[in-house]
Amino acid sequence: MENKIKEILLNNSIELFGNQVDEKLIQFQKTRKDVEGDLTLVIFPFVKVLRCSPADAGEKIGSFLADKLDFIASYNVVSGFLNFTISGEYWLSQLSSIDKNEEFGFAEKDSKPTVMVEYSSPNTNKPLHLGHLRNNFLGYSVAEILKANGHKVVKTQIVNDRGIHICKSMLAWERFSPVNENGERETPDNTGIKGDKLVGKYYVEFDKQYNIEAKEIIAKWERNNFDSFSDDVATEVKKLIASKEGKDEDAIKGIDAKIKDIAKNQTSLMNDAKEMLIKWEARDPETYLLWTTMNNWCYAGFDVTYKAMGVDFDKLYYESETFILGRDLVLEGLDKGIFFKKDDGSVWIDLTDEGLDEKLVLRSDGTAVYMTQDLGTAVDRYSDYPDLSGIIYTVGNEQDYHFKVLFLILEKLGYDWAKNCSHLSYGMVELPKGMGRMKSREGTVVDADDLMEDIVDSAKEMTQERGHIDGMSEDEKDKLYNLIGMGGLKYYLLKVDPKKKIVFNPNESIELNGNTGPFIQYTHARIKSLIAKAGELSMFGDVELKLEETEILKHLSQYPSLIADAGKNHSPALLANYTYELVKLYNHFYQSIYILNEENKDLRMMRLVLSRNVAKVINSAMNLLGINVPEKM
RNA sequence: GGGCCAGUAGCUCAGCUGGAUAGAGCACCUCCCUUCUAAGGAGGCGGUCAAAGGUUCGAAUCCUUUCUGGCUCACCA
């Protein structure tokens, strides 16, 4: 419709305006609620060209268009805005064509290039938490939205299964796990604890123990006792302690933090963990066995969580397998002069010309860092999927800088596809003021499993209170509670613009009224119940549309362009808001107009077909968010 | 200190390729179930769009500066 008008204006530009106008001058917007019309053209941009008042310009353009286009039933001009009223026949024909199209809004399947969407990417040393929920829901949804846009999509993750942090939980388990009467240390089997939770318990334990040890070391230093520490350490710490003299509180805090870091690195626990990492890289059999065992506990736990989340992956990558390729790439780049080596043997890239810093890509002992492994993973993926056009990394915005650098390095290494890679950067999920930050090590996280369980419980309570669940089997009821609870949680985390942070208050559990998942699900269930009662639907003859019906049709017509926008912007939030808007329009209609009870059969059928298509789009849009909708609730 | 992001109603958020009187939900106050699911609908209350300049016929939206908050600049990931 917009395109038709635009086309006519452009093609008749000379006749209308005296010379060719720029396409950008043609701006449409929604007609204000209190003004008559369905579509509005902004007249101001043409006023200069036409050299007349906005009112005259609007009149001129309006009459010209109304003459040429029969879907324009009438028009009016109000203070620089030309408002068109679109004919009922046009909207009814829209309804018919939407109704016929089962995949309404979707682009042709596999018509666009393959993209890879990376999301989740957990560390195998702790369970998933609320932040991971946002990540997983976002990544899954963006992948689905891209599919709807015609892309082939590969869902993937990089499992962070190696590194010093993994060794920490391994070491802590080996050292601090109690031994039972059978002489076994704690396992998921003999404790009944979920695997990832058990591993996470020892990650926290490591942190606790080594903080204790670090404190003891600092106390020693403060007594000026530097026995058993290297001269370098002693000199540095002495210098730091001396520098505290005469400084203000904040500065002293900063210096103390530095001293603490040094102390942590001097703990026997940390040294043992480092040693374990070296053993692991050397494939020491005992260390490897422990690593495999504890990782497998984690994976078993993750599987349960992923299943509850309703997300899936096409292909997994493991850091333990890609970091070597990364190291090779760095050494290759070193030969080419892209990287440089410092005296201590560490390898860096100089990005100061790009306004960034120097960045480490390989440690002095030759081991890989985060960046090394990410380089390897990216290249690995392109060799696995040669037709890949780009990778979308769903990772929190705290890593904005990392990805800027990653893409830049890939480009410098000569990979053209680097420019098609993007970072789907999302805001942190924060706890309300005073509740601190979520930190796994400190045990201040909102656990993913617990949260999902809680929300499903509260959905159960609400559904038993007011739902329509008579005649359902226990199994069906449980499915429904789950569907409502998870729908609420997903919608809550996806309706916010990805790049914005979310403040989550665990004490006020998630709202299920208002702009929420269940609100949308409820409307869907209500429509389904209507349709079920109506029996067979037939086509309708010529009818007159009410305002409420036109509003819905206008909104429905925009679904395809919304899917395109959501795809372009990698934003499920756009779809969530669109659906919310649609549901509000429908509820208003439902409340004020008879549907089943309408006596005129054509009208009844038209309203039922309209309802059926609203349900279809609700279902479709919610599915793109990873949310299911019920037939009854 | 450098870089990036955010600041809209008491709270949580839309709106941001410049367009008409800035919109929702929650909370608070009124109404509406002998019409199809009230997890709903209608209405009310509530705003110096962080602040100040600038560009423009027109600025929450663009530019500059300032303030506030977050993240980041690690031989952590």
XYZ file of C-alpha atoms (C1' of nucleotides) in Angstrom:
710
model
C 0.000 0.000 0.000
C 2.737 2.436 1.023
C 4.790 1.176 -1.877
C 1.967 1.769 -4.348
C 1.583 5.344 -3.215
C 5.308 5.899 -3.280
C 5.518 4.479 -6.781
C 2.795 6.778 -8.069
C 4.340 9.831 -6.462
C 7.753 9.063 -7.910
C 6.467 8.221 -11.377
C 4.377 11.370 -11.561
C 6.831 13.552 -9.751
C 7.373 16.023 -12.627
C 3.681 16.539 -13.216
C 2.924 16.946 -9.506
C 5.925 18.776 -8.150
C 7.589 20.270 -11.202
C 10.732 18.198 -10.775
C 11.916 14.790 -9.595
C 11.596 14.429 -5.814
C 13.814 12.342 -3.625
C 12.305 9.122 -2.339
C 13.328 10.152 1.170
C 10.802 12.981 1.147
C 7.991 10.449 1.092
C 7.366 9.690 4.739
C 4.480 7.648 6.043
C 3.288 7.243 9.576
C 0.370 5.813 11.453
C -2.629 8.088 11.578
C -3.277 9.525 14.988
C -6.091 7.883 16.860
C -8.200 11.031 17.058
C -7.950 11.782 13.340
C -9.937 10.029 10.660
C -7.843 7.813 8.428
C -5.712 4.692 8.218
C -2.474 5.972 6.787
C -0.789 9.343 6.883
C 1.598 11.036 4.511
C 3.686 13.861 5.935
C 3.279 16.929 3.744
C 5.967 19.260 5.128
C 8.765 17.891 2.958
C 6.820 18.824 -0.196
C 5.874 22.306 0.885
C 9.160 23.821 -0.221
C 9.040 22.155 -3.628
C 5.450 23.138 -4.260
C 5.806 26.595 -2.792
C 2.359 26.700 -1.297
C 0.748 26.201 2.105
C 0.759 22.729 3.671
C -3.005 22.640 3.334
C -2.903 23.317 -0.425
C -0.053 20.898 -0.965
C -1.922 18.177 0.908
C -5.052 18.823 -1.064
C -3.188 18.668 -4.338
C -1.367 15.424 -3.548
C -4.448 13.910 -1.943
C -6.768 14.465 -4.856
C -4.142 13.254 -7.292
C -3.634 9.992 -5.424
C -7.309 9.381 -4.679
C -7.909 9.659 -8.399
C -5.339 7.048 -9.298
C -5.710 4.536 -6.485
C -9.046 2.915 -5.829
C -8.105 1.624 -2.383
C -8.136 5.211 -1.172
C -11.736 5.710 -0.144
C -11.252 9.273 1.057
C -8.680 11.669 2.407
C -8.364 14.745 4.580
C -5.635 17.241 5.314
C -4.945 18.383 8.859
C -2.106 20.772 9.614
C 0.436 19.378 7.237
C -0.652 15.758 7.383
C -2.501 14.020 4.587
C -4.658 11.247 6.001
C -5.999 8.503 3.768
C -8.931 6.334 4.591
C -8.479 2.957 2.986
C -11.512 1.170 1.574
C -13.160 -1.722 3.365
C -12.753 -3.916 0.296
C -9.019 -3.480 0.495
C -8.897 -4.636 4.126
C -11.202 -7.564 3.409
C -8.997 -8.679 0.553
C -6.040 -8.434 2.926
C -7.869 -10.692 5.352
C -8.520 -13.277 2.662
C -4.938 -13.348 1.538
C -3.608 -13.573 5.101
C -6.047 -16.367 5.787
C -4.860 -18.363 2.793
C -1.215 -18.072 3.758
C -0.246 -20.623 6.405
C 3.252 -19.146 6.663
C 2.054 -15.565 6.702
C 4.909 -13.166 7.336
C 7.688 -15.651 6.629
C 10.175 -15.287 3.812
C 10.772 -18.184 1.459
C 12.655 -20.962 3.238
C 16.429 -21.116 2.667
C 16.238 -18.148 0.304
C 18.968 -16.310 2.206
C 22.536 -17.193 3.175
C 23.468 -19.464 6.044
C 24.238 -17.763 9.328
C 25.546 -19.227 12.534
C 24.125 -18.099 15.831
C 26.235 -18.735 18.882
C 24.591 -18.565 22.260
C 24.736 -20.035 25.753
C 28.452 -20.939 25.808
C 28.703 -21.819 29.499
C 31.757 -22.561 31.585
C 31.784 -26.137 32.782
C 32.544 -25.182 36.344
C 29.227 -23.872 37.557
C 25.500 -24.127 36.937
C 23.573 -21.762 34.669
C 22.005 -18.682 36.207
C 19.546 -15.940 35.341
C 22.046 -14.221 33.035
C 22.334 -17.418 31.013
C 18.560 -17.540 30.713
C 18.524 -14.185 28.978
C 21.388 -15.291 26.771
C 19.775 -18.587 25.780
C 16.325 -17.186 25.166
C 17.777 -14.346 23.118
C 20.033 -16.510 21.017
C 17.382 -19.115 20.377
C 14.830 -16.496 19.423
C 17.148 -14.588 17.100
C 17.994 -17.869 15.380
C 14.292 -18.590 14.867
C 13.658 -15.058 13.620
C 16.459 -15.379 11.096
C 14.970 -18.649 9.880
C 11.656 -16.866 9.419
C 13.537 -14.335 7.320
C 14.606 -17.117 4.992
C 18.078 -17.739 6.353
C 19.511 -21.143 6.917
C 20.661 -21.124 10.526
C 23.185 -23.161 12.466
C 22.715 -22.895 16.218
C 25.906 -23.408 18.089
C 27.863 -22.712 21.219
C 31.431 -22.761 22.373
C 31.748 -24.812 25.515
C 34.347 -23.285 27.803
C 35.564 -26.608 29.078
C 39.232 -25.887 29.820
C 41.329 -23.329 31.593
C 42.358 -22.309 35.032
C 38.781 -21.848 36.251
C 37.964 -25.454 35.413
C 41.045 -26.629 37.268
C 39.905 -24.686 40.317
C 36.786 -26.781 40.821
C 38.699 -29.973 39.989
C 41.336 -29.211 42.585
C 38.821 -28.202 45.222
C 36.843 -31.404 44.725
C 39.958 -33.509 44.972
C 41.065 -31.736 48.100
C 37.940 -30.774 50.010
C 35.265 -33.299 49.131
C 34.334 -35.448 52.126
C 34.828 -39.181 51.716
C 31.903 -41.463 52.543
C 31.887 -44.872 54.233
C 32.651 -46.540 50.901
C 35.753 -44.458 50.524
C 34.246 -42.348 47.712
C 34.288 -38.598 47.327
C 31.045 -36.822 46.469
C 29.509 -37.620 43.081
C 26.115 -36.817 41.588
C 25.216 -40.490 42.083
C 26.108 -40.840 45.728
C 24.758 -37.445 46.770
C 21.809 -37.034 44.427
C 23.074 -33.542 43.617
C 22.678 -32.382 40.009
C 26.056 -32.624 38.285
C 26.583 -28.977 37.423
C 25.522 -27.973 40.918
C 28.048 -30.301 42.483
C 30.879 -28.985 40.340
C 29.767 -25.421 41.084
C 29.831 -26.174 44.799
C 33.537 -26.899 44.555
C 34.197 -23.844 42.447
C 32.758 -21.769 45.277
C 34.734 -23.826 47.795
C 37.972 -23.091 45.958
C 37.306 -19.379 46.088
C 36.525 -19.539 49.791
C 39.632 -21.475 50.685
C 41.997 -19.445 48.659
C 40.641 -16.196 50.017
C 41.407 -17.516 53.484
C 44.923 -18.373 52.428
C 45.427 -14.995 50.760
C 44.344 -13.219 53.938
C 46.931 -15.131 55.941
C 49.603 -14.120 53.465
C 48.619 -10.469 53.635
C 48.714 -10.582 57.429
C 52.257 -11.946 57.209
C 53.279 -9.185 54.820
C 51.845 -6.557 57.083
C 54.134 -7.895 59.834
C 56.954 -7.374 57.356
C 57.493 -11.118 57.051
C 58.510 -11.999 53.494
C 60.102 -15.403 54.130
C 59.369 -17.908 51.379
C 58.441 -15.216 48.837
C 60.561 -14.235 45.870
C 62.503 -10.984 45.938
C 60.378 -9.582 43.118
C 57.194 -10.128 45.055
C 58.685 -8.796 48.263
C 59.931 -5.627 46.587
C 56.636 -4.960 44.857
C 54.512 -5.528 47.915
C 56.793 -3.385 50.086
C 56.542 -0.630 47.533
C 52.753 -0.870 47.496
C 52.506 -0.858 51.283
C 54.774 2.179 51.474
C 52.718 3.987 48.850
C 49.656 3.867 51.076
C 51.233 6.546 53.279
C 49.216 9.758 53.201
C 46.706 8.577 50.557
C 42.956 8.987 50.835
C 40.560 6.161 51.537
C 39.758 5.312 47.921
C 43.394 5.182 46.880
C 44.218 2.888 49.790
C 41.348 0.620 48.777
C 42.807 0.387 45.305
C 46.268 -0.417 46.586
C 44.907 -3.038 48.972
C 43.112 -4.676 46.058
C 46.385 -4.871 44.166
C 48.123 -6.416 47.141
C 45.297 -8.913 47.452
C 45.704 -9.915 43.807
C 49.367 -10.552 44.344
C 48.655 -12.533 47.507
C 46.082 -14.663 45.708
C 48.655 -15.528 43.121
C 51.043 -16.605 45.872
C 48.639 -19.047 47.501
C 49.542 -22.697 47.380
C 46.037 -23.424 46.093
C 46.498 -21.137 43.110
C 49.883 -22.584 42.384
C 48.477 -26.088 42.530
C 45.669 -25.097 40.172
C 48.199 -23.676 37.727
C 50.206 -26.833 37.987
C 47.095 -28.828 37.272
C 46.481 -26.780 34.127
C 49.981 -27.526 32.901
C 49.468 -31.209 33.636
C 46.165 -31.060 31.763
C 47.807 -29.482 28.709
C 50.395 -32.268 28.872
C 47.508 -34.748 28.928
C 48.461 -36.249 32.229
C 46.136 -39.301 32.412
C 44.961 -38.810 35.974
C 44.202 -35.124 35.464
C 42.499 -35.880 32.188
C 40.307 -38.503 33.779
C 39.257 -36.121 36.535
C 38.574 -33.422 33.945
C 36.450 -35.718 31.785
C 34.546 -37.027 34.772
C 33.664 -33.638 36.204
C 32.841 -32.138 32.812
C 30.484 -35.007 32.153
C 28.726 -34.310 35.423
C 28.278 -30.784 34.227
C 26.962 -31.776 30.810
C 24.409 -34.117 32.347
C 23.231 -31.228 34.505
C 23.181 -28.773 31.608
C 21.103 -31.143 29.507
C 18.370 -31.035 32.098
C 18.493 -27.232 32.216
C 18.494 -26.836 28.425
C 15.537 -29.153 28.152
C 13.617 -27.082 30.670
C 14.575 -23.926 28.791
C 13.413 -25.391 25.499
C 16.546 -24.499 23.564
C 18.647 -26.647 21.270
C 21.852 -26.638 19.243
C 22.866 -28.014 15.863
C 26.573 -28.212 16.543
C 28.794 -27.851 19.581
C 32.328 -26.535 19.731
C 34.659 -27.207 22.628
C 37.393 -24.860 23.650
C 39.574 -27.845 24.484
C 39.502 -28.691 20.798
C 39.802 -25.265 19.198
C 42.470 -23.547 21.287
C 45.290 -25.389 19.494
C 44.134 -24.155 16.103
C 44.036 -20.685 17.599
C 47.619 -21.030 18.716
C 48.665 -22.143 15.234
C 46.887 -19.139 13.718
C 48.755 -16.809 16.024
C 52.109 -18.365 15.182
C 51.258 -18.090 11.484
C 50.296 -14.435 11.932
C 53.518 -13.865 13.798
C 55.447 -15.019 10.743
C 53.427 -12.697 8.557
C 54.207 -9.791 10.856
C 50.638 -9.235 11.950
C 51.604 -9.982 15.552
C 54.805 -9.191 17.412
C 56.719 -10.889 20.193
C 57.849 -9.190 23.375
C 61.116 -10.005 25.131
C 59.425 -12.351 27.583
C 58.079 -14.399 24.667
C 54.437 -13.259 24.871
C 52.731 -12.473 21.564
C 50.701 -9.299 20.990
C 48.883 -7.343 18.325
C 49.228 -3.594 18.091
C 45.861 -1.969 17.490
C 46.806 1.549 18.502
C 46.364 2.734 14.908
C 42.715 1.714 15.193
C 42.372 3.647 18.416
C 42.521 0.511 20.536
C 45.292 -0.925 22.691
C 47.888 -3.601 22.375
C 46.244 -6.934 22.930
C 47.790 -10.157 24.198
C 47.128 -13.188 22.014
C 49.527 -15.743 23.505
C 51.066 -15.937 27.000
C 54.799 -15.916 27.563
C 54.657 -19.603 28.442
C 52.997 -20.249 25.090
C 49.572 -21.100 26.463
C 46.399 -19.774 24.932
C 44.204 -16.969 26.228
C 40.515 -16.319 25.569
C 41.260 -14.438 22.351
C 43.474 -17.202 20.979
C 40.763 -19.755 21.342
C 38.083 -17.489 19.828
C 40.227 -17.001 16.742
C 40.611 -20.759 16.406
C 36.923 -21.396 16.929
C 35.861 -18.888 14.277
C 38.191 -20.309 11.649
C 37.185 -23.836 12.588
C 33.546 -22.968 12.036
C 34.176 -21.612 8.582
C 35.993 -24.731 7.575
C 33.085 -26.833 8.856
C 30.517 -24.642 7.094
C 32.116 -23.135 3.990
C 28.846 -21.517 2.897
C 28.557 -19.557 6.127
C 27.952 -15.861 5.526
C 28.448 -14.737 9.107
C 28.450 -15.585 12.791
C 26.306 -13.854 15.382
C 27.771 -14.044 18.875
C 25.216 -13.768 21.650
C 27.380 -12.515 24.488
C 26.894 -9.888 27.201
C 27.897 -6.282 26.615
C 30.761 -6.545 29.076
C 32.592 -8.133 26.168
C 31.953 -5.408 23.600
C 35.641 -4.632 23.468
C 36.670 -8.243 23.101
C 34.540 -8.712 20.008
C 35.621 -5.461 18.453
C 39.173 -6.755 18.741
C 38.317 -10.289 17.638
C 36.694 -9.141 14.399
C 39.529 -6.755 13.733
C 42.177 -9.427 14.182
C 40.288 -11.853 11.945
C 40.153 -9.174 9.288
C 43.872 -8.530 9.628
C 44.500 -12.244 9.285
C 42.831 -11.935 5.903
C 39.433 -13.464 6.576
C 36.949 -11.489 4.513
C 33.990 -12.961 6.290
C 35.011 -11.176 9.484
C 33.006 -8.144 8.384
C 29.852 -10.282 8.384
C 30.342 -11.319 11.977
C 28.496 -9.444 14.648
C 28.220 -9.319 18.362
C 24.659 -9.595 19.644
C 25.467 -7.607 22.736
C 22.899 -7.634 25.495
C 22.692 -5.860 28.829
C 23.379 -7.512 32.117
C 20.619 -8.860 34.291
C 21.062 -6.992 37.541
C 19.629 -7.398 40.976
C 17.968 -4.407 42.618
C 20.125 -1.885 44.439
C 21.509 -3.203 47.660
C 21.394 -6.824 46.594
C 24.818 -6.694 44.975
C 25.892 -8.207 41.692
C 25.373 -11.750 40.574
C 28.626 -13.590 41.113
C 28.884 -17.344 40.862
C 31.928 -17.489 43.067
C 30.177 -15.651 45.840
C 27.005 -17.641 45.504
C 24.889 -14.532 44.901
C 23.313 -15.757 41.688
C 19.719 -16.497 40.839
C 19.971 -20.107 39.754
C 18.348 -20.946 36.422
C 16.793 -24.235 37.545
C 15.413 -22.744 40.749
C 13.948 -19.756 38.976
C 12.245 -21.888 36.317
C 10.824 -24.153 38.984
C 9.528 -21.225 41.022
C 7.848 -19.561 38.114
C 6.164 -22.766 36.980
C 4.949 -23.277 40.540
C 3.434 -19.847 40.648
C 1.836 -20.430 37.238
C 0.342 -23.599 38.655
C -1.134 -21.762 41.580
C -2.663 -19.074 39.400
C -4.010 -21.564 36.905
C -5.675 -23.672 39.574
C -7.218 -20.511 40.933
C -8.782 -19.222 37.738
C -8.009 -21.489 34.824
C -10.294 -23.612 32.697
C -8.681 -26.948 33.306
C -11.630 -29.210 33.993
C -11.364 -32.428 32.096
C -7.614 -32.191 31.601
C -5.428 -35.100 32.595
C -2.744 -34.512 35.222
C -0.178 -34.726 32.484
C -1.936 -32.092 30.390
C -2.241 -29.854 33.420
C 1.470 -30.098 34.177
C 2.269 -29.266 30.579
C 0.012 -26.249 30.801
C 1.595 -24.962 34.033
C 4.979 -25.323 32.432
C 3.887 -23.614 29.254
C 2.458 -20.651 31.144
C 5.335 -20.306 33.575
C 8.025 -20.577 30.948
C 6.042 -18.312 28.617
C 5.952 -15.703 31.352
C 9.658 -15.974 32.051
C 10.727 -15.886 28.415
C 8.464 -12.998 27.588
C 9.715 -11.092 30.613
C 13.325 -11.442 29.485
C 12.696 -10.915 25.774
C 10.316 -7.964 25.755
C 13.100 -5.605 26.749
C 15.405 -4.244 24.078
C 18.409 -6.640 24.147
C 20.977 -3.929 24.589
C 19.349 -2.606 27.740
C 20.046 -3.996 31.164
C 17.306 -5.754 33.074
C 16.691 -5.218 36.748
C 15.310 -8.401 38.206
C 13.894 -8.531 41.662
C 13.830 -12.157 42.830
C 11.623 -11.279 45.763
C 8.825 -9.958 43.626
C 8.524 -12.969 41.402
C 7.626 -12.371 37.806
C 4.327 -10.689 37.107
C 1.765 -12.719 35.135
C -0.743 -9.901 34.546
C -0.523 -6.956 32.175
C 2.160 -6.899 29.502
C 3.180 -10.496 30.016
C 3.387 -13.857 28.317
C 0.280 -15.305 29.996
C -1.755 -12.261 28.943
C -0.945 -13.087 25.333
C -1.414 -16.807 25.841
C -4.802 -16.146 27.395
C -6.030 -14.249 24.365
C -4.920 -17.091 22.160
C -6.761 -19.644 24.285
C -9.873 -17.521 24.232
C -9.857 -17.323 20.445
C -9.276 -21.060 20.154
C -12.246 -21.716 22.355
C -14.386 -19.452 20.166
C -13.310 -21.219 17.011
C -13.951 -24.611 18.553
C -17.502 -23.588 19.400
C -18.116 -22.118 15.972
C -17.631 -25.358 14.068
C -16.816 -25.250 10.373
C -15.904 -21.786 9.093
C -16.996 -20.736 5.635
C -16.066 -17.734 3.553
C -18.007 -14.535 3.989
C -19.706 -12.236 1.522
C -19.447 -8.489 1.323
C -19.606 -6.918 4.762
C -18.960 -3.582 6.351
C -15.985 -3.382 8.683
C -16.141 -1.719 12.059
C -13.351 0.506 13.251
C -12.111 -2.132 15.724
C -11.841 -4.670 12.913
C -9.977 -2.374 10.584
C -7.507 -1.579 13.352
C -6.738 -5.275 13.765
C -6.349 -5.799 10.018
C -4.015 -2.836 9.761
C -1.871 -4.315 12.479
C -1.947 -7.843 11.060
C -0.830 -6.531 7.679
C 2.360 -5.277 9.240
C 3.497 -8.663 10.487
C 5.797 -9.437 7.536
C 7.644 -6.161 7.839
C 7.961 -6.743 11.571
C 9.642 -10.077 11.063
C 12.025 -8.343 8.690
C 12.769 -5.602 11.235
C 13.277 -8.060 14.065
C 15.684 -9.981 11.837
C 17.601 -6.928 10.759
C 17.937 -5.642 14.305
C 18.379 -9.026 15.963
C 15.627 -7.997 18.312
C 12.941 -10.337 19.648
C 11.691 -7.363 21.666
C 10.177 -5.878 18.508
C 8.083 -9.004 18.019
C 7.062 -9.086 21.663
C 5.832 -5.502 21.506
C 4.087 -6.105 18.211
C 2.211 -9.076 19.609
C 1.280 -7.224 22.753
C -0.174 -4.449 20.598
C -2.101 -6.978 18.503
C -3.529 -8.659 21.576
C -4.668 -5.352 23.051
C -6.445 -4.468 19.813
C -8.083 -7.866 19.727
C -9.208 -7.785 23.351
C -10.800 -4.424 22.765
C -12.629 -5.832 19.766
C -13.620 -8.999 21.614
C -15.078 -7.028 24.467
C -17.123 -4.642 22.386
C -18.378 -6.668 19.428
C -20.404 -9.865 19.136
C -18.682 -12.670 17.344
C -20.414 -16.011 17.829
C -23.615 -14.298 18.817
C -23.741 -12.140 15.703
C -26.865 -13.040 13.772
C -25.694 -12.025 10.328
C -23.808 -15.015 9.004
C -21.393 -13.068 6.788
C -20.432 -10.835 9.661
C -20.070 -13.773 12.014
C -17.855 -15.616 9.578
C -15.722 -12.588 8.850
C -15.167 -12.024 12.576
C -14.314 -15.656 13.116
C -11.866 -15.682 10.230
C -10.365 -12.492 11.579
C -10.051 -14.115 15.013
C -8.533 -17.230 13.554
C -5.830 -15.176 11.895
C -5.117 -13.178 15.004
C -4.562 -16.501 16.779
C -2.363 -17.654 13.923
C -0.130 -14.606 14.156
C 0.007 -14.758 17.967
C 1.096 -18.367 17.734
C 3.620 -17.617 15.023
C 5.159 -14.620 16.762
C 5.325 -16.347 20.138
C 7.001 -19.355 18.565
C 9.650 -17.035 17.216
C 10.265 -16.040 20.823
C 10.444 -19.673 21.845
C 7.089 -19.432 23.611
C 4.243 -21.898 23.152
C 0.606 -20.928 23.371
C -2.204 -23.089 24.801
C -5.551 -24.090 23.280
C -7.127 -23.762 26.693
C -6.094 -22.079 29.905
C 42.305 8.844 32.558
C 40.755 6.603 27.272
C 36.650 3.842 24.921
C 31.562 1.866 24.734
C 26.437 1.795 26.501
C 22.335 3.692 29.150
C 19.280 7.867 31.687
C 11.402 8.834 29.335
C 5.285 8.663 34.912
C 6.402 6.284 41.993
C 8.258 1.244 39.637
C 9.172 -1.753 34.868
C 9.398 -0.474 29.882
C 7.596 1.327 24.396
C 8.500 5.398 21.236
C 14.581 7.263 18.863
C 15.733 6.450 9.760
C 13.323 14.213 13.259
C 6.744 15.111 12.473
C 0.344 16.275 15.074
C -1.648 16.911 22.211
C 5.044 11.661 24.566
C 2.393 5.877 25.040
C 1.730 0.944 27.734
C 1.924 -2.362 32.050
C 2.360 -2.475 37.488
C 0.711 0.326 41.737
C -3.558 3.647 43.362
C -9.008 5.239 42.437
C -14.083 4.454 39.548
C -16.978 1.361 36.610
C -18.243 -3.517 33.437
C -19.292 -10.947 34.121
C -28.272 -13.437 32.422
C -22.135 -11.922 25.252
C -18.779 -15.863 23.193
C -12.699 -17.835 28.997
C -12.801 -11.142 33.956
C -5.232 -14.145 33.417
C -10.190 -9.522 30.219
C -12.384 -4.525 29.006
C -13.712 1.086 29.733
C -12.165 5.409 32.441
C -9.228 8.470 36.186
C -4.561 9.929 38.661
C 0.504 10.435 37.284
C 5.866 13.580 32.781
C 10.759 20.388 33.187
C 11.589 12.849 28.024
C 18.897 13.737 33.334
C 20.655 19.303 32.428
C 22.200 23.262 29.239
C 23.270 25.033 24.496
C 22.879 24.259 19.028
C 20.787 22.573 13.958
C 15.502 22.813 11.942
C 9.287 25.031 9.670
C 9.357 21.136 13.671
C 13.732 17.713 18.610
C 12.392 12.549 23.629
C 14.678 11.415 18.671
C 20.335 14.652 15.363
C 25.128 17.576 17.132
C 28.162 19.677 21.325
C 29.119 20.136 26.471
C 27.977 18.711 31.465
C 25.921 15.433 35.267
C 24.542 10.379 36.926
C 24.893 4.978 36.534
C 26.997 0.528 34.250
C 30.707 -2.035 31.446
C 35.618 -2.148 29.590
C 40.958 -0.977 28.767
C 44.258 -8.329 32.666
C 49.887 -13.208 30.817
C 40.824 -13.919 33.921
C 37.107 -15.996 30.769
